[in-house]
Structure formats: C-alpha cells, structure tokens
Amino acid sequence: MSFAASGALDPRGPAARAIADLWWLMVVLGAATFVVFAVVLIGGLVRGSASAEDPGDERPSRLILLGGVALPSVVLIIVLGFTVRTMHTIPNAAPEGALQIEVVGHQWWWEIRYPNGVISANEVHIPAGRPVRLELTTADVIHSFWVPALAGKMDLVPGRSNTLWIDTDRPGVYEGQCAEFCGLQHAKMRLLAVAEPEGRFSEWLARQRAPAATPGSPSADEGQQVFAGVGCASCHTVRGTAADGTGGPDLTHLASRRTLAAATVPNTPEHLEVWVTDPHAIKEGVEMPATELDERQRRELIEYLEGLR
Ligand code: HEC
Ligand SMILES: [Cu+2]
C-alpha cells in the first residue's frame, strides 16, 4: 500500500520541515568535507610519488592541525548550533487551540483515543491547520511513534507519558511506522495519519462517536451471534453491543478504516476473511487466535463486520 506522502524528505508540517532542513545542512557540510578531504588526499598522493626520494618533515604540519582538528570542530559546532536551534523550533509547550489525542502502543497495533470518548485503531485523524498534541503511552513494551512527513520520532515508554506535536496545513494521508523494535511483528506495526479540513474532521469524529450500526440483514444479524459465540467479544469492543473486550482494537467502526492489522493490508472483504479465520497468515505470531468457522458462519461474520461502518 502506498499513500500520497510518506518520507522525511517530503515534509508536510513545520516540525518535519525543520528536521528536513537540518538533514540537508548535514548532507551539504558532509559532502563539502568529503570533497576537501578527497582533494587533499589526491594532492598528497601525487606529490608524494613525485618527491619519493625526500624523507620530508616529520613534525605534524599545519595542514593536519587545520584539516584534522580545526575544520571538523568548526563543522561539528555548526551542526550542533543548528541542531539546538531545531530542537527549540519544534514546540514543547501547548500551542493555542491544540487538540489532544491519546495514542497507546500495543504489540503490534496502535490504539487511538479522542477527547470525545471515541476509541479507534491504527488511523490518527487530525484536523489540517490545527496543532495536535499526542499523549503517548504503551500497554506493554517500548514502541516509537513516527510519521516522517509530519514530525520526528517519540518513544512510548512503559510507566510514563510522552508528548509529541504534530501539525500539518496540508490535508492528506501520511504513512507512519513504529520505529523501535518491539517484537516479532514490529515491522508490521504501521499506521496512517489522516489530515482533513476542520469541518470534515469534525463530521468524521461525530460519526465515530455513534454506537455501532445495527446489522442490516438477517445474515448480518446471524454474524453478530457468531461474533459473540466464538469468543471475538472477549478481546474486541463493539460499542452499543455486549462486546466489550479490550485485548484488541475497538471494532465499532471497523469498516470505516482503510487498512487492517496496523496498516498491513487494505481493508477489503477478502483480506478481512483471511484475517478473521487465520490472522497468522497475514501477521505471524499476532496476539489473536485463529478461529474455526464453517462456510456459512464465515460469510455471516464477514457480512456483520463489513456493516460496521
Ligand atoms: C485473544 C484476543 C483476541 C480474540 C479472541 C480475537 N481477536 Fe481480533 N484482534 C486481536 C488483536 C490483539 C488484534 C490486533 C492485531 C495486530 O494488528 O497486531 C486484533 C485485530 C483484529 C482485527 C483488525 C482490526 C484493525 O482495525 O486492524 C479484526 C477485524 C479482528 N481482530 C476481528 C476478530 C474477530 C472477528 C474475532 C473472532 C473470530 C477476533 N478478532 C478474535 C485480539 C483478538
Ligand atoms: Cu515496534
């Protein structure tokens, strides 16, 4: 799957832009240093072979002091200065009107909690043009939240809460990735940040606030019985029904999400069917058991889940 913007070098927000500028400065200084070094080295090789007979001066030359000590120090001090400046550019106090969203890391998915009580997974919706303050915690091990196009990385550490500001003026879907090794499926612990104009964001949030849609057909209704009967409800919440498990993602509005299993596969009926019967085929070792279902149960369950808009 690939979405519009994903790279740290394609910044779409002020924090990411400041970080990208710093990166370019380091590339330019690094390249310039390399060119100076290469010229001196080649010059030395040429001269060295021309005057091979001459034992030369054994004392450290001014060139070594300048090129080996002074020049690197100057370059590193410049980089340090700009790094400190970049750290100050990225806000660490609440900007006016910031929206607060909680992100809880789990092996291997993201729980997202909005101020109005909505709980979702793996998709952080934000209003474009308004700063967002993320409160980052973890339910198990250390994870790291990273949406390269929007901001730097921030760890989710057991027993504490870290904050990260994300901010973009450009609506779009931005890819993110857990950036701290957190176990077997760390690589498949991805997420999407979905930035929408304020009005559309509010509509989305209001829709997510609603309880789950009631099954729209008799077979979807059967599907809901299957969901309750085979134990899905012990790990998953579907608000407005008896299902109130918390071991896995909230499924109240599952069908409104773009992906399944932490942005591992697109949210299509085909992938959903594979996931529900054998999640390990998509994500080996995942904390969800495979479930034996007959043909009819499977069809009804998928119909029910597809109706959770
Ligand atoms: C032991 C707890 C457990 C049980 C039982 C369980 N699940 Fe899950 N489920 C999880 C976990 C944990 C995840 C997150 C996996 C990941 O992405 O790493 C998950 C993910 C999902 C997802 C993907 C959600 C998303 O937004 O990515 C769906 C759909 C799902 N489960 C449906 C079901 C159904 C249907 C059943 C019953 C047949 C079921 N689950 C049984 C724990 C469970
Ligand atoms: Cu990880």
mmCIF file of C-alpha atoms and ligand atoms in Angstrom:
data_model
loop_
_atom_site.group_PDB
_atom_site.id
_atom_site.type_symbol
_atom_site.label_atom_id
_atom_site.label_comp_id
_atom_site.label_asym_id
_atom_site.label_seq_id
_atom_site.Cartn_x
_atom_site.Cartn_y
_atom_site.Cartn_z
ATOM 1 C CA MET A 1 0.000 0.000 0.000
ATOM 2 C CA SER A 2 1.215 3.425 -0.761
ATOM 3 C CA PHE A 3 -0.224 6.787 0.191
ATOM 4 C CA ALA A 4 0.470 10.315 -1.014
ATOM 5 C CA ALA A 5 3.341 11.300 1.232
ATOM 6 C CA SER A 6 5.497 9.249 3.497
ATOM 7 C CA GLY A 7 9.061 10.462 3.506
ATOM 8 C CA ALA A 8 11.050 12.536 5.965
ATOM 9 C CA LEU A 9 12.415 14.389 2.912
ATOM 10 C CA ASP A 10 8.917 15.271 1.734
ATOM 11 C CA PRO A 11 7.888 17.235 4.850
ATOM 12 C CA ARG A 12 4.254 18.344 5.216
ATOM 13 C CA GLY A 13 4.368 20.033 8.591
ATOM 14 C CA PRO A 14 6.545 22.588 10.435
ATOM 15 C CA ALA A 15 8.326 20.076 12.686
ATOM 16 C CA ALA A 16 9.130 17.733 9.802
ATOM 17 C CA ARG A 17 10.269 20.711 7.725
ATOM 18 C CA ALA A 18 12.698 21.858 10.435
ATOM 19 C CA ILE A 19 14.098 18.319 10.673
ATOM 20 C CA ALA A 20 14.445 18.012 6.888
ATOM 21 C CA ASP A 21 16.282 21.379 6.737
ATOM 22 C CA LEU A 22 18.727 20.139 9.354
ATOM 23 C CA TRP A 23 19.241 16.937 7.373
ATOM 24 C CA TRP A 24 20.052 18.891 4.215
ATOM 25 C CA LEU A 25 22.523 21.087 6.114
ATOM 26 C CA MET A 26 24.291 17.945 7.356
ATOM 27 C CA VAL A 27 24.382 16.468 3.848
ATOM 28 C CA VAL A 28 25.881 19.660 2.393
ATOM 29 C CA LEU A 29 28.501 20.002 5.132
ATOM 30 C CA GLY A 30 29.300 16.278 4.953
ATOM 31 C CA ALA A 31 29.679 16.430 1.176
ATOM 32 C CA ALA A 32 31.859 19.573 1.352
ATOM 33 C CA THR A 33 34.103 17.947 3.970
ATOM 34 C CA PHE A 34 34.416 14.875 1.787
ATOM 35 C CA VAL A 35 35.406 16.957 -1.259
ATOM 36 C CA VAL A 36 38.088 18.852 0.702
ATOM 37 C CA PHE A 37 39.409 15.557 2.077
ATOM 38 C CA ALA A 38 39.453 13.916 -1.365
ATOM 39 C CA VAL A 39 41.322 16.865 -2.931
ATOM 40 C CA VAL A 40 43.958 16.878 -0.183
ATOM 41 C CA LEU A 41 44.337 13.089 -0.357
ATOM 42 C CA ILE A 42 44.779 13.023 -4.120
ATOM 43 C CA GLY A 43 47.110 16.024 -3.945
ATOM 44 C CA GLY A 44 49.172 14.220 -1.308
ATOM 45 C CA LEU A 45 49.346 11.024 -3.381
ATOM 46 C CA VAL A 46 50.516 12.896 -6.465
ATOM 47 C CA ARG A 47 53.094 14.969 -4.612
ATOM 48 C CA GLY A 48 54.192 12.002 -2.519
ATOM 49 C CA SER A 49 55.144 9.938 -5.534
ATOM 50 C CA ALA A 50 56.846 12.935 -7.183
ATOM 51 C CA SER A 51 59.100 13.529 -4.169
ATOM 52 C CA ALA A 52 59.524 9.930 -3.008
ATOM 53 C CA GLU A 53 63.268 10.454 -2.537
ATOM 54 C CA ASP A 54 62.790 13.229 0.012
ATOM 55 C CA PRO A 55 62.262 11.927 3.625
ATOM 56 C CA GLY A 56 60.431 15.232 4.383
ATOM 57 C CA ASP A 57 59.499 16.891 7.630
ATOM 58 C CA GLU A 58 58.421 14.547 10.469
ATOM 59 C CA ARG A 59 56.627 17.201 12.580
ATOM 60 C CA PRO A 60 52.817 17.414 12.299
ATOM 61 C CA SER A 61 52.204 20.001 9.673
ATOM 62 C CA ARG A 62 49.915 22.964 9.950
ATOM 63 C CA LEU A 63 47.722 21.209 7.377
ATOM 64 C CA ILE A 64 46.986 18.365 9.802
ATOM 65 C CA LEU A 65 46.135 20.739 12.654
ATOM 66 C CA LEU A 66 43.897 22.765 10.401
ATOM 67 C CA GLY A 67 42.297 19.961 8.428
ATOM 68 C CA GLY A 68 42.240 17.326 11.145
ATOM 69 C CA VAL A 69 41.304 19.373 14.205
ATOM 70 C CA ALA A 70 40.122 22.871 13.362
ATOM 71 C CA LEU A 71 37.926 22.096 10.344
ATOM 72 C CA PRO A 72 35.996 19.139 11.871
ATOM 73 C CA SER A 73 35.485 21.143 15.079
ATOM 74 C CA VAL A 74 34.047 24.061 13.147
ATOM 75 C CA VAL A 75 31.742 21.771 11.130
ATOM 76 C CA LEU A 76 30.550 19.935 14.256
ATOM 77 C CA ILE A 77 29.950 23.194 16.128
ATOM 78 C CA ILE A 78 27.855 24.493 13.218
ATOM 79 C CA VAL A 79 25.806 21.256 13.175
ATOM 80 C CA LEU A 80 25.404 21.402 16.975
ATOM 81 C CA GLY A 81 24.214 25.018 16.780
ATOM 82 C CA PHE A 82 21.607 24.233 14.132
ATOM 83 C CA THR A 83 20.520 21.060 15.982
ATOM 84 C CA VAL A 84 19.884 23.025 19.185
ATOM 85 C CA ARG A 85 18.015 25.656 17.178
ATOM 86 C CA THR A 86 15.860 22.958 15.509
ATOM 87 C CA MET A 87 15.067 21.449 18.913
ATOM 88 C CA HIS A 88 13.780 24.867 20.016
ATOM 89 C CA THR A 89 11.792 25.400 16.817
ATOM 90 C CA ILE A 90 9.723 22.292 17.498
ATOM 91 C CA PRO A 91 7.171 23.341 20.109
ATOM 92 C CA ASN A 92 7.281 21.786 23.548
ATOM 93 C CA ALA A 93 4.514 23.819 25.147
ATOM 94 C CA ALA A 94 0.832 23.687 24.258
ATOM 95 C CA PRO A 95 0.153 25.840 21.179
ATOM 96 C CA GLU A 96 -3.121 27.781 21.228
ATOM 97 C CA GLY A 97 -6.119 25.607 20.326
ATOM 98 C CA ALA A 98 -4.252 22.287 20.257
ATOM 99 C CA LEU A 99 -6.340 19.141 20.095
ATOM 100 C CA GLN A 100 -5.269 16.340 22.414
ATOM 101 C CA ILE A 101 -5.290 12.744 21.194
ATOM 102 C CA GLU A 102 -4.022 9.762 23.162
ATOM 103 C CA VAL A 103 -2.026 7.037 21.448
ATOM 104 C CA VAL A 104 -1.452 3.731 23.246
ATOM 105 C CA GLY A 105 1.085 1.320 21.761
ATOM 106 C CA HIS A 106 0.291 -2.404 21.796
ATOM 107 C CA GLN A 107 2.142 -5.372 20.314
ATOM 108 C CA TRP A 108 1.557 -4.709 17.353
ATOM 109 C CA TRP A 109 -1.048 -2.061 16.833
ATOM 110 C CA TRP A 110 -1.979 1.471 17.864
ATOM 111 C CA GLU A 111 -4.956 2.402 20.000
ATOM 112 C CA ILE A 112 -6.141 5.956 19.325
ATOM 113 C CA ARG A 113 -8.336 7.799 21.857
ATOM 114 C CA TYR A 114 -10.073 11.076 21.086
ATOM 115 C CA PRO A 115 -11.303 13.623 23.650
ATOM 116 C CA ASN A 116 -14.986 12.826 22.964
ATOM 117 C CA GLY A 117 -14.552 9.204 24.034
ATOM 118 C CA VAL A 118 -14.052 7.720 20.576
ATOM 119 C CA ILE A 119 -11.582 4.822 20.564
ATOM 120 C CA SER A 120 -10.185 3.669 17.252
ATOM 121 C CA ALA A 121 -7.093 1.937 15.919
ATOM 122 C CA ASN A 122 -4.179 2.452 13.555
ATOM 123 C CA GLU A 123 -5.525 5.661 11.970
ATOM 124 C CA VAL A 124 -4.857 9.022 13.621
ATOM 125 C CA HIS A 125 -7.326 11.540 12.222
ATOM 126 C CA ILE A 126 -6.263 15.148 12.637
ATOM 127 C CA PRO A 127 -7.699 18.492 11.556
ATOM 128 C CA ALA A 128 -5.391 20.147 8.992
ATOM 129 C CA GLY A 129 -4.244 23.582 10.087
ATOM 130 C CA ARG A 130 -4.639 22.916 13.800
ATOM 131 C CA PRO A 131 -1.828 21.665 16.032
ATOM 132 C CA VAL A 132 -2.359 18.287 17.672
ATOM 133 C CA ARG A 133 -0.794 17.174 20.907
ATOM 134 C CA LEU A 134 -0.286 13.422 21.093
ATOM 135 C CA GLU A 135 -0.084 11.798 24.538
ATOM 136 C CA LEU A 136 1.960 8.659 24.022
ATOM 137 C CA THR A 137 1.799 5.676 26.375
ATOM 138 C CA THR A 138 2.231 1.918 25.986
ATOM 139 C CA ALA A 139 0.345 -1.122 27.213
ATOM 140 C CA ASP A 140 3.397 -3.377 27.008
ATOM 141 C CA VAL A 141 6.918 -2.746 25.678
ATOM 142 C CA ILE A 142 8.654 0.338 24.258
ATOM 143 C CA HIS A 143 7.354 1.494 20.887
ATOM 144 C CA SER A 144 8.157 4.629 18.920
ATOM 145 C CA PHE A 145 5.635 6.768 17.071
ATOM 146 C CA TRP A 146 6.933 8.078 13.757
ATOM 147 C CA VAL A 147 5.093 9.737 10.894
ATOM 148 C CA PRO A 148 8.118 11.001 8.925
ATOM 149 C CA ALA A 149 6.233 13.532 6.796
ATOM 150 C CA LEU A 150 4.785 15.249 9.879
ATOM 151 C CA ALA A 151 7.240 15.110 12.775
ATOM 152 C CA GLY A 152 10.180 13.370 14.404
ATOM 153 C CA LYS A 153 10.054 10.165 16.440
ATOM 154 C CA MET A 154 8.853 9.857 20.021
ATOM 155 C CA ASP A 155 9.110 6.762 22.214
ATOM 156 C CA LEU A 156 6.170 5.208 24.051
ATOM 157 C CA VAL A 157 7.711 4.105 27.336
ATOM 158 C CA PRO A 158 6.129 1.823 29.981
ATOM 159 C CA GLY A 159 5.030 3.748 33.060
ATOM 160 C CA ARG A 160 5.263 7.206 31.566
ATOM 161 C CA SER A 161 3.580 9.520 29.166
ATOM 162 C CA ASN A 162 5.442 11.394 26.433
ATOM 163 C CA THR A 163 4.072 14.098 24.196
ATOM 164 C CA LEU A 164 4.593 14.823 20.537
ATOM 165 C CA TRP A 165 3.227 17.708 18.482
ATOM 166 C CA ILE A 166 2.008 17.028 15.002
ATOM 167 C CA ASP A 167 0.810 19.722 12.742
ATOM 168 C CA THR A 168 0.128 19.984 9.038
ATOM 169 C CA ASP A 169 -1.549 22.550 6.840
ATOM 170 C CA ARG A 170 -1.980 20.031 4.022
ATOM 171 C CA PRO A 171 -4.838 17.521 4.027
ATOM 172 C CA GLY A 172 -3.600 14.070 3.076
ATOM 173 C CA VAL A 173 -2.915 10.535 4.223
ATOM 174 C CA TYR A 174 0.540 10.113 5.726
ATOM 175 C CA GLU A 175 2.192 6.791 6.467
ATOM 176 C CA GLY A 176 3.768 6.046 9.813
ATOM 177 C CA GLN A 177 5.731 3.203 11.356
ATOM 178 C CA CYS A 178 6.741 2.000 14.789
ATOM 179 C CA ALA A 179 10.399 2.987 14.983
ATOM 180 C CA GLU A 180 11.560 0.979 18.000
ATOM 181 C CA PHE A 181 11.956 -2.791 17.774
ATOM 182 C CA CYS A 182 9.070 -4.216 19.820
ATOM 183 C CA GLY A 183 8.944 -7.921 18.963
ATOM 184 C CA LEU A 184 8.192 -10.298 16.130
ATOM 185 C CA GLN A 185 5.783 -8.112 14.140
ATOM 186 C CA HIS A 186 7.444 -4.755 14.758
ATOM 187 C CA ALA A 187 7.816 -4.204 11.005
ATOM 188 C CA LYS A 188 4.069 -4.671 10.568
ATOM 189 C CA MET A 189 3.201 -2.114 13.227
ATOM 190 C CA ARG A 190 2.366 0.719 10.929
ATOM 191 C CA LEU A 191 -0.254 3.447 10.982
ATOM 192 C CA LEU A 192 -1.846 6.197 8.940
ATOM 193 C CA ALA A 193 -2.224 9.847 9.868
ATOM 194 C CA VAL A 194 -5.254 11.231 8.062
ATOM 195 C CA ALA A 195 -5.354 15.038 7.919
ATOM 196 C CA GLU A 196 -8.664 16.564 6.841
ATOM 197 C CA PRO A 197 -10.069 20.102 6.761
ATOM 198 C CA GLU A 198 -11.548 21.027 10.156
ATOM 199 C CA GLY A 199 -15.182 20.569 9.029
ATOM 200 C CA ARG A 200 -14.649 17.107 7.606
ATOM 201 C CA PHE A 201 -12.640 16.099 10.650
ATOM 202 C CA SER A 202 -15.500 17.140 12.978
ATOM 203 C CA GLU A 203 -18.012 15.201 10.882
ATOM 204 C CA TRP A 204 -15.784 12.150 10.975
ATOM 205 C CA LEU A 205 -15.384 12.409 14.746
ATOM 206 C CA ALA A 206 -19.150 12.767 15.247
ATOM 207 C CA ARG A 207 -19.805 9.686 13.087
ATOM 208 C CA GLN A 208 -17.246 7.693 15.066
ATOM 209 C CA ARG A 209 -18.976 8.762 18.288
ATOM 210 C CA ALA A 210 -22.152 6.949 17.251
ATOM 211 C CA PRO A 211 -22.625 3.379 18.512
ATOM 212 C CA ALA A 212 -22.237 0.512 16.043
ATOM 213 C CA ALA A 213 -24.752 0.234 13.222
ATOM 214 C CA THR A 214 -27.395 -2.422 13.847
ATOM 215 C CA PRO A 215 -26.992 -5.385 11.467
ATOM 216 C CA GLY A 216 -28.707 -4.515 8.194
ATOM 217 C CA SER A 217 -29.852 -8.020 7.219
ATOM 218 C CA PRO A 218 -30.818 -11.328 8.847
ATOM 219 C CA SER A 219 -27.492 -12.895 7.864
ATOM 220 C CA ALA A 220 -25.521 -9.962 9.302
ATOM 221 C CA ASP A 221 -27.566 -10.423 12.440
ATOM 222 C CA GLU A 222 -26.522 -14.101 12.466
ATOM 223 C CA GLY A 223 -22.962 -12.810 12.026
ATOM 224 C CA GLN A 224 -23.278 -10.816 15.208
ATOM 225 C CA GLN A 225 -24.294 -14.023 17.022
ATOM 226 C CA VAL A 226 -21.220 -15.758 15.582
ATOM 227 C CA PHE A 227 -19.046 -12.861 16.792
ATOM 228 C CA ALA A 228 -20.419 -13.289 20.316
ATOM 229 C CA GLY A 229 -20.436 -17.098 20.158
ATOM 230 C CA VAL A 230 -16.863 -17.846 19.061
ATOM 231 C CA GLY A 231 -15.175 -15.518 21.543
ATOM 232 C CA CYS A 232 -14.320 -12.439 19.455
ATOM 233 C CA ALA A 233 -16.096 -10.277 22.036
ATOM 234 C CA SER A 234 -13.664 -11.300 24.762
ATOM 235 C CA CYS A 235 -10.979 -9.194 23.051
ATOM 236 C CA HIS A 236 -12.923 -6.679 20.966
ATOM 237 C CA THR A 237 -15.372 -3.923 21.827
ATOM 238 C CA VAL A 238 -18.262 -3.076 19.530
ATOM 239 C CA ARG A 239 -19.902 -0.093 21.238
ATOM 240 C CA GLY A 240 -23.649 -0.427 21.539
ATOM 241 C CA THR A 241 -23.467 -4.237 21.806
ATOM 242 C CA ALA A 242 -22.493 -6.621 24.590
ATOM 243 C CA ALA A 243 -18.984 -6.977 23.111
ATOM 244 C CA ASP A 244 -16.646 -5.094 25.452
ATOM 245 C CA GLY A 245 -13.246 -6.844 25.294
ATOM 246 C CA THR A 246 -10.135 -4.678 25.374
ATOM 247 C CA GLY A 247 -7.322 -7.029 24.303
ATOM 248 C CA GLY A 248 -7.619 -5.969 20.662
ATOM 249 C CA PRO A 249 -8.684 -2.970 18.557
ATOM 250 C CA ASP A 250 -12.158 -1.432 19.020
ATOM 251 C CA LEU A 251 -14.226 -2.651 16.048
ATOM 252 C CA THR A 252 -17.235 -0.292 16.406
ATOM 253 C CA HIS A 253 -16.431 1.420 13.093
ATOM 254 C CA LEU A 254 -14.066 -1.164 11.622
ATOM 255 C CA ALA A 255 -15.421 -0.851 8.083
ATOM 256 C CA SER A 256 -14.626 2.880 8.009
ATOM 257 C CA ARG A 257 -10.903 2.180 8.332
ATOM 258 C CA ARG A 258 -8.627 1.977 5.307
ATOM 259 C CA THR A 259 -6.469 -0.906 6.496
ATOM 260 C CA LEU A 260 -6.393 -3.983 8.712
ATOM 261 C CA ALA A 261 -3.829 -5.138 11.252
ATOM 262 C CA ALA A 262 -1.917 -1.868 11.688
ATOM 263 C CA ALA A 263 -1.811 -0.802 8.036
ATOM 264 C CA THR A 264 -0.517 -4.215 6.987
ATOM 265 C CA VAL A 265 -3.192 -4.964 4.349
ATOM 266 C CA PRO A 266 -6.005 -2.912 2.757
ATOM 267 C CA ASN A 267 -9.389 -3.308 4.453
ATOM 268 C CA THR A 268 -11.174 -5.420 1.813
ATOM 269 C CA PRO A 269 -13.673 -8.273 2.388
ATOM 270 C CA GLU A 270 -11.058 -10.741 1.041
ATOM 271 C CA HIS A 271 -8.371 -9.673 3.492
ATOM 272 C CA LEU A 272 -10.902 -9.494 6.298
ATOM 273 C CA GLU A 273 -11.901 -13.089 5.644
ATOM 274 C CA VAL A 274 -8.314 -14.331 5.749
ATOM 275 C CA TRP A 275 -7.615 -12.237 8.842
ATOM 276 C CA VAL A 276 -10.606 -13.432 10.813
ATOM 277 C CA THR A 277 -10.034 -17.115 10.156
ATOM 278 C CA ASP A 278 -6.229 -17.151 10.248
ATOM 279 C CA PRO A 279 -4.640 -13.832 11.276
ATOM 280 C CA HIS A 280 -1.228 -15.509 11.448
ATOM 281 C CA ALA A 281 -1.257 -15.906 7.660
ATOM 282 C CA ILE A 282 -1.028 -12.113 7.463
ATOM 283 C CA LYS A 283 0.879 -11.380 10.661
ATOM 284 C CA GLU A 284 2.764 -14.365 12.081
ATOM 285 C CA GLY A 285 2.631 -14.675 15.860
ATOM 286 C CA VAL A 286 -0.030 -11.998 16.288
ATOM 287 C CA GLU A 287 -1.916 -11.856 19.616
ATOM 288 C CA MET A 288 -5.176 -13.066 18.056
ATOM 289 C CA PRO A 289 -6.067 -16.758 17.738
ATOM 290 C CA ALA A 290 -7.171 -18.429 14.520
ATOM 291 C CA THR A 291 -10.862 -19.376 14.658
ATOM 292 C CA GLU A 292 -12.514 -22.444 13.113
ATOM 293 C CA LEU A 293 -15.628 -21.341 11.238
ATOM 294 C CA ASP A 294 -17.783 -23.201 8.772
ATOM 295 C CA GLU A 295 -18.547 -21.696 5.383
ATOM 296 C CA ARG A 296 -21.828 -20.151 6.494
ATOM 297 C CA GLN A 297 -20.530 -18.726 9.789
ATOM 298 C CA ARG A 298 -17.644 -17.156 7.919
ATOM 299 C CA ARG A 299 -19.936 -15.498 5.373
ATOM 300 C CA GLU A 300 -22.262 -14.165 8.075
ATOM 301 C CA LEU A 301 -19.425 -12.908 10.262
ATOM 302 C CA ILE A 302 -17.815 -11.021 7.353
ATOM 303 C CA GLU A 303 -21.175 -9.531 6.420
ATOM 304 C CA TYR A 304 -21.630 -8.343 10.002
ATOM 305 C CA LEU A 305 -18.114 -6.841 10.185
ATOM 306 C CA GLU A 306 -18.494 -5.153 6.770
ATOM 307 C CA GLY A 307 -21.608 -3.461 8.136
ATOM 308 C CA LEU A 308 -19.686 -1.772 10.982
ATOM 309 C CA ARG A 309 -19.381 1.490 9.068
HETATM 310 C C1 HEC B 1 -7.173 -13.105 22.319
HETATM 311 C C2 HEC B 1 -7.756 -11.869 21.864
HETATM 312 C C3 HEC B 1 -8.462 -11.835 20.518
HETATM 313 C C4 HEC B 1 -9.516 -12.611 20.068
HETATM 314 C C5 HEC B 1 -10.199 -13.762 20.787
HETATM 315 C C6 HEC B 1 -9.871 -12.085 18.779
HETATM 316 N N1 HEC B 1 -9.055 -11.047 18.437
HETATM 317 FE FE1 HEC B 1 -9.211 -9.890 16.801
HETATM 318 N N2 HEC B 1 -7.514 -8.892 17.316
HETATM 319 C C7 HEC B 1 -6.808 -9.099 18.490
HETATM 320 C C8 HEC B 1 -5.601 -8.299 18.454
HETATM 321 C C9 HEC B 1 -4.533 -8.217 19.531
HETATM 322 C C10 HEC B 1 -5.625 -7.601 17.216
HETATM 323 C C11 HEC B 1 -4.554 -6.637 16.692
HETATM 324 C C12 HEC B 1 -3.591 -7.427 15.854
HETATM 325 C C13 HEC B 1 -2.491 -6.599 15.242
HETATM 326 O O1 HEC B 1 -2.747 -5.781 14.354
HETATM 327 O O2 HEC B 1 -1.333 -6.790 15.657
HETATM 328 C C14 HEC B 1 -6.842 -7.989 16.540
HETATM 329 C C15 HEC B 1 -7.251 -7.479 15.318
HETATM 330 C C16 HEC B 1 -8.467 -7.737 14.739
HETATM 331 C C17 HEC B 1 -8.990 -7.087 13.562
HETATM 332 C C18 HEC B 1 -8.287 -5.981 12.778
HETATM 333 C C19 HEC B 1 -8.655 -4.640 13.367
HETATM 334 C C20 HEC B 1 -7.954 -3.484 12.736
HETATM 335 O O3 HEC B 1 -8.505 -2.375 12.773
HETATM 336 O O4 HEC B 1 -6.854 -3.642 12.222
HETATM 337 C C21 HEC B 1 -10.207 -7.633 13.291
HETATM 338 C C22 HEC B 1 -11.131 -7.271 12.164
HETATM 339 C C23 HEC B 1 -10.440 -8.639 14.298
HETATM 340 N N3 HEC B 1 -9.370 -8.690 15.169
HETATM 341 C C24 HEC B 1 -11.573 -9.433 14.360
HETATM 342 C C25 HEC B 1 -11.729 -10.516 15.221
HETATM 343 C C26 HEC B 1 -12.796 -11.485 15.135
HETATM 344 C C27 HEC B 1 -13.909 -11.450 14.108
HETATM 345 C C28 HEC B 1 -12.583 -12.384 16.133
HETATM 346 C C29 HEC B 1 -13.382 -13.654 16.406
HETATM 347 C C30 HEC B 1 -13.420 -14.602 15.327
HETATM 348 C C31 HEC B 1 -11.396 -11.955 16.860
HETATM 349 N N4 HEC B 1 -10.907 -10.824 16.276
HETATM 350 C C32 HEC B 1 -10.880 -12.590 17.991
HETATM 351 C C33 HEC B 1 -7.163 -9.911 19.527
HETATM 352 C C34 HEC B 1 -8.173 -10.858 19.468
HETATM 353 CU CU CU B 2 7.869 -1.554 17.073
#
